[in-house]
Coordinates of C-alpha atoms and ligand atoms in Angstrom, one line a residue:
M1 CA -46.8 31.1 -51.9
P2 CA -44.2 33.6 -53.3
R3 CA -44.7 34.7 -56.9
I4 CA -42.2 33.6 -59.5
S5 CA -40.1 36.4 -61.0
P6 CA -40.1 36.9 -64.8
S7 CA -36.3 36.9 -64.8
L8 CA -36.3 33.3 -63.4
L9 CA -38.7 32.2 -66.2
K10 CA -36.5 34.0 -68.8
K11 CA -33.4 32.4 -67.4
A12 CA -35.0 28.9 -67.5
S13 CA -36.2 29.2 -71.1
S14 CA -32.8 30.3 -72.2
I15 CA -31.3 27.1 -70.7
R16 CA -33.6 24.6 -72.4
P17 CA -36.8 25.0 -74.4
G18 CA -39.7 24.2 -72.2
L19 CA -37.8 24.3 -68.9
H20 CA -39.6 27.5 -67.8
L21 CA -42.9 25.5 -68.0
L22 CA -41.7 23.4 -65.1
I23 CA -41.0 26.3 -62.8
P24 CA -44.5 26.9 -61.5
E25 CA -44.8 23.3 -60.2
C26 CA -41.2 22.8 -59.2
R27 CA -40.8 26.3 -57.6
S28 CA -37.0 26.5 -58.2
L29 CA -34.7 26.3 -61.1
Q30 CA -32.7 23.5 -59.4
Q31 CA -35.8 21.3 -59.0
A32 CA -37.1 22.1 -62.5
T33 CA -33.7 21.1 -64.0
L34 CA -33.8 17.8 -62.1
E35 CA -37.4 17.1 -63.3
Y36 CA -36.4 18.0 -66.9
K37 CA -33.6 15.4 -66.6
W38 CA -36.0 12.7 -65.4
L39 CA -38.4 13.6 -68.2
S40 CA -35.8 13.4 -70.9
E41 CA -34.4 10.1 -69.6
E42 CA -37.7 8.3 -68.7
L43 CA -40.4 9.7 -71.0
P44 CA -41.9 7.0 -73.4
P45 CA -40.3 7.5 -76.9
E46 CA -43.7 8.5 -78.5
K47 CA -44.0 11.5 -76.1
S48 CA -42.2 14.8 -76.7
I49 CA -40.4 16.6 -73.9
L50 CA -42.2 19.8 -74.8
W51 CA -45.6 18.0 -74.5
A52 CA -44.5 16.7 -71.1
C53 CA -43.5 20.2 -69.9
L54 CA -46.9 21.5 -71.0
Q55 CA -48.6 18.8 -69.0
R56 CA -46.6 19.8 -66.0
Y57 CA -47.5 23.5 -66.6
N58 CA -51.1 22.3 -66.4
H59 CA -50.4 20.6 -63.0
V60 CA -50.4 17.0 -64.2
P61 CA -48.3 15.0 -61.7
L62 CA -44.9 13.9 -62.9
Q63 CA -45.7 10.2 -62.1
Y64 CA -48.8 10.1 -64.3
I65 CA -46.7 11.5 -67.1
L66 CA -43.8 9.1 -66.6
G67 CA -46.1 6.2 -65.6
S68 CA -44.3 5.1 -62.5
Q69 CA -42.7 6.0 -59.1
P70 CA -39.8 4.2 -57.3
F71 CA -40.8 2.8 -54.0
G72 CA -37.9 1.1 -52.2
A73 CA -36.7 -1.6 -54.5
L74 CA -39.8 -1.5 -56.5
D75 CA -40.9 0.5 -59.5
I76 CA -44.6 1.2 -58.9
I77 CA -46.8 1.8 -62.0
C78 CA -49.0 4.9 -61.5
K79 CA -52.2 5.7 -63.4
P80 CA -54.8 8.5 -63.0
G81 CA -57.5 7.4 -60.6
V82 CA -55.1 5.9 -58.1
L83 CA -53.0 7.8 -55.6
I84 CA -49.3 8.2 -56.3
P85 CA -47.2 6.6 -53.5
R86 CA -45.5 9.3 -51.3
W87 CA -42.0 9.4 -49.9
E88 CA -43.5 9.7 -46.3
T89 CA -45.1 6.3 -46.8
E90 CA -42.0 4.8 -48.4
E91 CA -39.9 6.0 -45.5
W92 CA -41.8 4.2 -42.7
V93 CA -42.4 1.1 -44.8
M94 CA -38.6 0.7 -45.5
E95 CA -37.9 1.2 -41.8
L96 CA -40.5 -1.4 -40.9
I97 CA -38.9 -3.9 -43.3
T98 CA -35.4 -3.2 -41.8
T99 CA -36.8 -3.5 -38.2
I100 CA -38.4 -6.8 -39.0
N101 CA -35.5 -8.2 -40.9
N102 CA -32.9 -7.2 -38.4
S103 CA -34.7 -9.0 -35.7
T104 CA -33.8 -12.5 -34.7
L105 CA -37.3 -12.7 -33.2
F106 CA -38.9 -13.5 -36.5
N107 CA -38.4 -16.9 -37.7
H108 CA -38.6 -16.6 -41.5
E109 CA -39.5 -20.2 -41.8
T110 CA -43.0 -19.5 -40.5
P111 CA -44.7 -17.2 -43.1
L112 CA -45.8 -13.8 -41.8
H113 CA -49.1 -12.7 -43.2
I114 CA -49.5 -9.1 -44.1
C115 CA -52.8 -7.4 -44.7
D116 CA -52.8 -4.0 -46.3
T117 CA -56.1 -2.0 -46.2
C118 CA -56.6 1.0 -48.6
T119 CA -53.9 -0.4 -50.7
G120 CA -54.1 1.9 -53.8
T121 CA -51.2 0.9 -56.1
G122 CA -50.3 -1.8 -53.7
C123 CA -47.0 -0.1 -52.9
I124 CA -47.1 -1.0 -49.1
A125 CA -48.2 -4.6 -49.5
L126 CA -45.8 -5.3 -52.4
A127 CA -42.8 -3.6 -50.7
L128 CA -43.4 -5.6 -47.5
N129 CA -43.9 -8.8 -49.3
H130 CA -40.8 -8.2 -51.4
G131 CA -38.7 -7.1 -48.4
I132 CA -39.7 -9.7 -45.8
P133 CA -38.7 -13.2 -46.7
N134 CA -41.4 -15.8 -46.6
S135 CA -44.3 -13.4 -46.3
T136 CA -47.7 -13.6 -47.8
F137 CA -50.2 -10.8 -48.3
T138 CA -53.8 -9.6 -48.7
A139 CA -54.4 -6.2 -50.2
I140 CA -57.8 -4.5 -50.0
D141 CA -59.2 -1.4 -51.7
I142 CA -62.7 -0.1 -52.5
S143 CA -61.6 1.0 -56.0
K144 CA -61.6 -1.3 -59.0
K145 CA -59.0 0.9 -60.7
A146 CA -56.7 0.4 -57.7
I147 CA -57.1 -3.4 -57.6
D148 CA -56.5 -3.6 -61.4
L149 CA -53.3 -1.5 -60.9
V150 CA -52.1 -3.8 -58.0
K151 CA -52.3 -6.7 -60.4
L152 CA -50.1 -4.9 -62.9
N153 CA -47.7 -3.9 -60.2
I154 CA -47.4 -7.5 -59.0
L155 CA -46.5 -8.6 -62.6
K156 CA -44.1 -5.7 -63.2
N157 CA -42.3 -6.2 -59.9
K158 CA -42.3 -10.0 -60.0
V159 CA -43.8 -10.0 -56.5
G160 CA -45.4 -13.2 -55.2
K161 CA -49.1 -13.5 -55.8
G162 CA -51.2 -12.1 -53.0
R163 CA -54.9 -12.1 -52.3
L164 CA -56.6 -9.0 -53.8
I165 CA -60.0 -7.9 -52.5
Q166 CA -62.1 -5.1 -53.8
R167 CA -64.2 -4.0 -50.8
N168 CA -65.4 -1.1 -48.8
I169 CA -63.8 -1.8 -45.4
L170 CA -66.1 0.6 -43.7
T171 CA -69.2 -1.3 -44.5
S172 CA -68.0 -4.9 -44.5
T173 CA -66.7 -6.8 -41.5
P174 CA -63.1 -8.0 -41.5
S175 CA -64.3 -11.4 -40.3
N176 CA -65.3 -12.0 -44.0
V177 CA -61.8 -11.1 -45.1
P178 CA -59.4 -14.0 -45.3
P179 CA -57.0 -15.0 -43.8
L180 CA -58.3 -15.6 -40.3
H181 CA -55.1 -14.4 -38.7
I182 CA -52.9 -11.4 -39.6
D183 CA -49.4 -10.9 -38.3
I184 CA -48.9 -7.3 -39.7
L185 CA -51.8 -5.1 -40.6
T186 CA -51.0 -1.9 -42.5
G187 CA -53.0 0.9 -43.9
N188 CA -52.6 4.4 -45.4
P189 CA -56.2 5.5 -45.3
P190 CA -57.7 8.7 -46.6
Y191 CA -56.9 11.1 -43.8
I192 CA -56.9 14.7 -45.0
R193 CA -59.7 16.5 -43.1
K194 CA -62.4 18.0 -45.3
R195 CA -61.8 21.4 -43.7
D196 CA -58.1 21.3 -44.6
F197 CA -58.4 19.9 -48.2
N198 CA -58.6 23.2 -50.1
R199 CA -56.0 24.9 -47.8
D200 CA -53.4 22.2 -47.5
V201 CA -53.6 20.2 -50.8
K202 CA -51.6 21.5 -53.7
T203 CA -53.2 22.2 -57.0
S204 CA -51.8 19.2 -58.9
V205 CA -53.1 16.8 -56.2
R206 CA -56.5 18.5 -56.0
L207 CA -57.0 18.5 -59.7
F208 CA -55.6 15.1 -60.6
E209 CA -55.5 12.6 -57.7
P210 CA -58.7 10.9 -56.5
K211 CA -60.5 12.6 -53.6
L212 CA -61.6 9.2 -52.5
A213 CA -58.0 8.4 -51.6
L214 CA -57.4 11.6 -49.8
V215 CA -60.3 12.9 -47.7
G216 CA -61.2 11.3 -44.4
E217 CA -61.9 12.2 -40.8
L218 CA -61.5 9.5 -38.2
E219 CA -63.6 6.8 -39.7
F220 CA -60.7 4.6 -40.8
Y221 CA -59.1 4.8 -37.3
Q222 CA -62.4 4.0 -35.7
N223 CA -62.8 1.0 -38.1
L224 CA -59.2 -0.1 -37.2
V225 CA -60.0 -0.1 -33.4
E226 CA -63.5 -1.6 -33.7
H227 CA -63.0 -4.2 -36.4
W228 CA -59.3 -5.1 -37.1
L229 CA -57.5 -5.3 -33.7
S230 CA -59.1 -8.7 -32.9
K231 CA -57.7 -10.2 -36.2
T232 CA -54.1 -9.0 -36.0
D233 CA -50.9 -9.2 -33.8
S234 CA -49.7 -5.8 -34.9
F235 CA -50.8 -2.7 -36.9
F236 CA -49.2 0.2 -38.7
Y237 CA -51.5 2.9 -39.9
E238 CA -50.3 6.1 -41.5
I239 CA -51.6 9.4 -40.0
G240 CA -51.5 13.0 -41.0
D241 CA -51.8 14.7 -37.6
T242 CA -51.6 13.9 -33.9
G243 CA -55.4 14.0 -33.6
Q244 CA -55.6 10.6 -35.4
F245 CA -53.0 9.2 -33.1
D246 CA -54.8 10.6 -30.0
Y247 CA -58.0 9.1 -31.2
V248 CA -56.5 5.5 -31.5
E249 CA -54.7 6.0 -28.2
T250 CA -57.8 7.2 -26.3
R251 CA -60.0 4.4 -27.7
I252 CA -57.4 1.7 -26.7
K253 CA -56.7 3.2 -23.3
S254 CA -60.3 3.7 -22.4
D255 CA -61.2 0.1 -23.1
S256 CA -60.0 -2.1 -20.3
K257 CA -59.6 -5.2 -22.5
L258 CA -57.8 -3.4 -25.4
S259 CA -55.7 -1.4 -23.0
Q260 CA -54.3 -4.6 -21.4
S261 CA -53.6 -6.3 -24.6
W262 CA -52.2 -3.6 -26.8
S263 CA -49.0 -1.5 -26.7
I264 CA -49.1 1.5 -29.0
G265 CA -46.6 4.0 -30.3
L266 CA -46.2 7.0 -32.5
K267 CA -43.7 7.4 -35.2
Y268 CA -42.6 10.8 -36.7
D269 CA -41.2 11.1 -40.2
S270 CA -37.9 12.7 -41.1
N271 CA -39.6 16.1 -41.5
G272 CA -40.7 15.9 -37.8
K273 CA -44.4 15.3 -38.6
P274 CA -46.4 12.6 -36.9
R275 CA -46.7 9.8 -39.5
V276 CA -47.6 6.4 -38.1
V277 CA -49.7 5.0 -35.2
Y278 CA -48.6 1.5 -34.5
G279 CA -49.3 -1.2 -32.0
F280 CA -48.6 -4.8 -31.1
K281 CA -50.5 -7.3 -29.0
N282 CA -49.4 -8.4 -25.7
N283 CA -49.6 -12.1 -26.4
S284 CA -46.6 -14.3 -26.4
K285 CA -45.6 -13.2 -29.9
G286 CA -46.4 -9.5 -29.3
A287 CA -44.5 -9.3 -26.1
R288 CA -41.4 -10.5 -28.0
L289 CA -42.0 -7.6 -30.4
L290 CA -41.5 -5.0 -27.7
P291 CA -37.7 -4.4 -28.0
L292 CA -38.1 -4.2 -31.8
F293 CA -40.8 -1.5 -31.8
E294 CA -39.2 0.5 -29.1
N295 CA -36.8 1.6 -31.8
F296 CA -39.3 2.0 -34.5
G297 CA -41.0 5.1 -32.9
T298 CA -41.9 6.3 -29.5
L299 CA -44.0 3.9 -27.4
K300 CA -46.7 5.8 -25.7
H301 CA -48.7 3.1 -24.1
L302 CA -47.4 -0.2 -22.9
A303 CA -49.8 -3.0 -22.2
T304 CA -49.2 -4.8 -19.0
T305 CA -47.1 -7.8 -20.0
E306 CA -48.1 -11.4 -19.2
T307 CA -45.7 -11.4 -16.3
G308 CA -47.3 -8.3 -14.9
A309 CA -44.4 -5.9 -15.6
K310 CA -44.9 -2.7 -17.4
Ligands
SAM1 C1 -54.2 7.4 -49.2 S1 -54.6 6.2 -50.4 C2 -53.3 5.1 -50.0 C3 -52.9 4.3 -51.2 C4 -51.6 3.5 -51.0 N1 -51.8 2.6 -49.8 C5 -50.4 4.4 -50.7 O1 -49.9 4.4 -49.6 O2 -50.0 5.1 -51.7 C6 -56.1 5.6 -49.7 C7 -56.7 4.4 -50.5 O3 -57.9 4.0 -49.8 C8 -58.9 3.6 -50.7 N2 -60.2 3.7 -50.0 C9 -60.9 4.8 -49.7 N3 -62.1 4.5 -49.1 C10 -62.0 3.1 -48.9 C11 -62.9 2.2 -48.2 N4 -64.0 2.6 -47.6 N5 -62.6 0.9 -48.2 C12 -61.4 0.5 -48.8 N6 -60.5 1.3 -49.4 C13 -60.8 2.6 -49.5 C14 -58.7 4.5 -51.9 O4 -59.3 4.0 -53.0 C15 -57.2 4.7 -51.9 O5 -56.6 3.8 -52.8

């Protein structure tokens, strides 16, 4: 990372007291000025701007200082101990909402049930529930802090009540998780490889966000294939590299039953990075989803349709 020049720090401190303290985290005067503006507009009245700038200098994430992060139409409360929602997640979740709502294939009179694993603040579950008329949701997380925060986020955002479950999804079977049938399964599991953690993760994340939410190998994708596919008509799981997509694709393709019943695709984010592995079942509902999800990302594997066509 390039070093910061003393003249930039001097320039910043001459513009506003404390502004220079934001430069190390923001890396540019433009970004620091924008953050300063957010801090001065949104900081709770009992906190001083100089205190906030010092927190930022000590790498505390902005969202923990301000207490929230916008996510689509929602304002998600953020607290230490629970991962802050990222723009990459917001991006695909918003596209998923638009894709579903633009489709005449969904009859909003029949409720769609969403199940969100590794829910954290609940941002994905609540945004989908808020954006898709007549939907219901279940949100699951291992962490009590996360589940408590989802409750606050439901109240704050006036989202309909969902079912919240505190559970380790790797050690419990989804058959114990209500409801029996899921229309849309989502998840943003911990997916930063242990070997990449120190190299790729920035200081503020490493110091202040929970490692439990960040570090994972392939176990959540294995859990998806082995335990959740039988319960849902479609799934959308965030990924951090193509290895995670390849794993899901290989597992599905190499299983004759799964390969016949699931079409899967890969979605890139607007930075050109692989971001979502998704799939839908080749049942009567799933087959009708095909045109919809052709535009969501790139379909890599098409299950043989009920009529035999590819
Ligand atoms: C990457 S965060 C995602 C949070 C949120 N969905 C989002 O997109 O901002 C992963 C979440 O998975 C949860 N988690 C980690 N291991 C888990 C497990 N074995 N079972 C259930 N949840 C788990 C963490 O507590 C954390 O909230």
